[in-house]
Amino acid sequence: MYANGSVPQPTPGTYIPIEIPTPVVPPEPGSPPEIDDPTPTEPTAPVREPGTISPPQSV
């Protein structure tokens, strides 16, 4: 408790973020692992017809 009864306020314009660490919860046995950051898939090359050098044309 302060002598004057008031709680000191931060200077206007100052923001003090309160960082709350996220708790690490181990996965339950038998549950599939959660993928937080999926790996990007590599672009696949177009499928070529046998004996040709161009991709298949739609008819």
mmCIF file with all atom_site columns, C-alpha atoms in Angstrom:
data_model
loop_
_atom_site.group_PDB
_atom_site.id
_atom_site.type_symbol
_atom_site.label_atom_id
_atom_site.label_alt_id
_atom_site.label_comp_id
_atom_site.label_asym_id
_atom_site.label_entity_id
_atom_site.label_seq_id
_atom_site.pdbx_PDB_ins_code
_atom_site.Cartn_x
_atom_site.Cartn_y
_atom_site.Cartn_z
_atom_site.occupancy
_atom_site.B_iso_or_equiv
_atom_site.pdbx_formal_charge
_atom_site.auth_seq_id
_atom_site.auth_comp_id
_atom_site.auth_asym_id
_atom_site.auth_atom_id
_atom_site.pdbx_PDB_model_num
ATOM 1  C CA . MET A 1 1  ? 0.000  0.000   0.000   1.00 0.00 ? 1  MET A CA 1
ATOM 2  C CA . TYR A 1 2  ? 1.317  3.401   -0.908  1.00 0.00 ? 2  TYR A CA 1
ATOM 3  C CA . ALA A 1 3  ? 1.262  6.345   1.493   1.00 0.00 ? 3  ALA A CA 1
ATOM 4  C CA . ASN A 1 4  ? -0.939 8.518   -0.740  1.00 0.00 ? 4  ASN A CA 1
ATOM 5  C CA . GLY A 1 5  ? -3.274 5.615   -1.485  1.00 0.00 ? 5  GLY A CA 1
ATOM 6  C CA . SER A 1 6  ? -2.820 5.752   -5.267  1.00 0.00 ? 6  SER A CA 1
ATOM 7  C CA . VAL A 1 7  ? -1.163 3.161   -7.433  1.00 0.00 ? 7  VAL A CA 1
ATOM 8  C CA . PRO A 1 8  ? 1.592  4.609   -9.639  1.00 0.00 ? 8  PRO A CA 1
ATOM 9  C CA . GLN A 1 9  ? 0.553  4.526   -13.296 1.00 0.00 ? 9  GLN A CA 1
ATOM 10 C CA . PRO A 1 10 ? 2.977  3.959   -16.165 1.00 0.00 ? 10 PRO A CA 1
ATOM 11 C CA . THR A 1 11 ? 3.842  6.919   -18.354 1.00 0.00 ? 11 THR A CA 1
ATOM 12 C CA . PRO A 1 12 ? 1.243  7.430   -21.101 1.00 0.00 ? 12 PRO A CA 1
ATOM 13 C CA . GLY A 1 13 ? 2.409  5.863   -24.336 1.00 0.00 ? 13 GLY A CA 1
ATOM 14 C CA . THR A 1 14 ? 4.436  3.117   -22.721 1.00 0.00 ? 14 THR A CA 1
ATOM 15 C CA . TYR A 1 15 ? 3.262  -0.434  -23.205 1.00 0.00 ? 15 TYR A CA 1
ATOM 16 C CA . ILE A 1 16 ? 4.723  -3.225  -21.142 1.00 0.00 ? 16 ILE A CA 1
ATOM 17 C CA . PRO A 1 17 ? 3.704  -6.574  -22.624 1.00 0.00 ? 17 PRO A CA 1
ATOM 18 C CA . ILE A 1 18 ? 3.304  -9.452  -20.220 1.00 0.00 ? 18 ILE A CA 1
ATOM 19 C CA . GLU A 1 19 ? 4.809  -12.544 -21.796 1.00 0.00 ? 19 GLU A CA 1
ATOM 20 C CA . ILE A 1 20 ? 3.107  -15.765 -20.804 1.00 0.00 ? 20 ILE A CA 1
ATOM 21 C CA . PRO A 1 21 ? 5.060  -18.854 -21.859 1.00 0.00 ? 21 PRO A CA 1
ATOM 22 C CA . THR A 1 22 ? 2.910  -21.490 -23.487 1.00 0.00 ? 22 THR A CA 1
ATOM 23 C CA . PRO A 1 23 ? 2.907  -24.688 -21.454 1.00 0.00 ? 23 PRO A CA 1
ATOM 24 C CA . VAL A 1 24 ? 4.320  -27.725 -23.193 1.00 0.00 ? 24 VAL A CA 1
ATOM 25 C CA . VAL A 1 25 ? 1.812  -30.546 -22.903 1.00 0.00 ? 25 VAL A CA 1
ATOM 26 C CA . PRO A 1 26 ? 3.145  -33.976 -23.822 1.00 0.00 ? 26 PRO A CA 1
ATOM 27 C CA . PRO A 1 27 ? 0.883  -35.872 -26.242 1.00 0.00 ? 27 PRO A CA 1
ATOM 28 C CA . GLU A 1 28 ? -1.185 -38.671 -24.821 1.00 0.00 ? 28 GLU A CA 1
ATOM 29 C CA . PRO A 1 29 ? -0.021 -42.201 -25.616 1.00 0.00 ? 29 PRO A CA 1
ATOM 30 C CA . GLY A 1 30 ? -1.696 -43.513 -28.744 1.00 0.00 ? 30 GLY A CA 1
ATOM 31 C CA . SER A 1 31 ? -2.676 -40.101 -30.058 1.00 0.00 ? 31 SER A CA 1
ATOM 32 C CA . PRO A 1 32 ? -1.368 -38.936 -33.438 1.00 0.00 ? 32 PRO A CA 1
ATOM 33 C CA . PRO A 1 33 ? 1.339  -36.271 -33.207 1.00 0.00 ? 33 PRO A CA 1
ATOM 34 C CA . GLU A 1 34 ? 0.170  -32.753 -33.926 1.00 0.00 ? 34 GLU A CA 1
ATOM 35 C CA . ILE A 1 35 ? 1.921  -30.986 -36.762 1.00 0.00 ? 35 ILE A CA 1
ATOM 36 C CA . ASP A 1 36 ? 2.323  -27.302 -35.943 1.00 0.00 ? 36 ASP A CA 1
ATOM 37 C CA . ASP A 1 37 ? 4.507  -26.369 -38.922 1.00 0.00 ? 37 ASP A CA 1
ATOM 38 C CA . PRO A 1 38 ? 3.893  -28.613 -41.918 1.00 0.00 ? 38 PRO A CA 1
ATOM 39 C CA . THR A 1 39 ? 6.803  -28.885 -44.287 1.00 0.00 ? 39 THR A CA 1
ATOM 40 C CA . PRO A 1 40 ? 6.123  -27.248 -47.650 1.00 0.00 ? 40 PRO A CA 1
ATOM 41 C CA . THR A 1 41 ? 5.647  -29.719 -50.453 1.00 0.00 ? 41 THR A CA 1
ATOM 42 C CA . GLU A 1 42 ? 8.030  -29.498 -53.354 1.00 0.00 ? 42 GLU A CA 1
ATOM 43 C CA . PRO A 1 43 ? 6.488  -28.535 -56.677 1.00 0.00 ? 43 PRO A CA 1
ATOM 44 C CA . THR A 1 44 ? 6.098  -31.587 -58.858 1.00 0.00 ? 44 THR A CA 1
ATOM 45 C CA . ALA A 1 45 ? 7.234  -31.598 -62.466 1.00 0.00 ? 45 ALA A CA 1
ATOM 46 C CA . PRO A 1 46 ? 4.519  -32.072 -65.094 1.00 0.00 ? 46 PRO A CA 1
ATOM 47 C CA . VAL A 1 47 ? 3.991  -35.684 -66.080 1.00 0.00 ? 47 VAL A CA 1
ATOM 48 C CA . ARG A 1 48 ? 5.260  -36.294 -69.592 1.00 0.00 ? 48 ARG A CA 1
ATOM 49 C CA . GLU A 1 49 ? 3.907  -38.776 -72.070 1.00 0.00 ? 49 GLU A CA 1
ATOM 50 C CA . PRO A 1 50 ? 6.278  -41.618 -72.960 1.00 0.00 ? 50 PRO A CA 1
ATOM 51 C CA . GLY A 1 51 ? 8.374  -40.829 -76.004 1.00 0.00 ? 51 GLY A CA 1
ATOM 52 C CA . THR A 1 52 ? 7.544  -37.126 -76.060 1.00 0.00 ? 52 THR A CA 1
ATOM 53 C CA . ILE A 1 53 ? 9.255  -34.038 -74.735 1.00 0.00 ? 53 ILE A CA 1
ATOM 54 C CA . SER A 1 54 ? 6.068  -32.130 -74.031 1.00 0.00 ? 54 SER A CA 1
ATOM 55 C CA . PRO A 1 55 ? 3.558  -32.605 -71.231 1.00 0.00 ? 55 PRO A CA 1
ATOM 56 C CA . PRO A 1 56 ? 0.282  -34.330 -72.146 1.00 0.00 ? 56 PRO A CA 1
ATOM 57 C CA . GLN A 1 57 ? -2.213 -32.090 -73.901 1.00 0.00 ? 57 GLN A CA 1
ATOM 58 C CA . SER A 1 58 ? -5.840 -32.032 -72.860 1.00 0.00 ? 58 SER A CA 1
ATOM 59 C CA . VAL A 1 59 ? -8.217 -33.074 -75.629 1.00 0.00 ? 59 VAL A CA 1
#
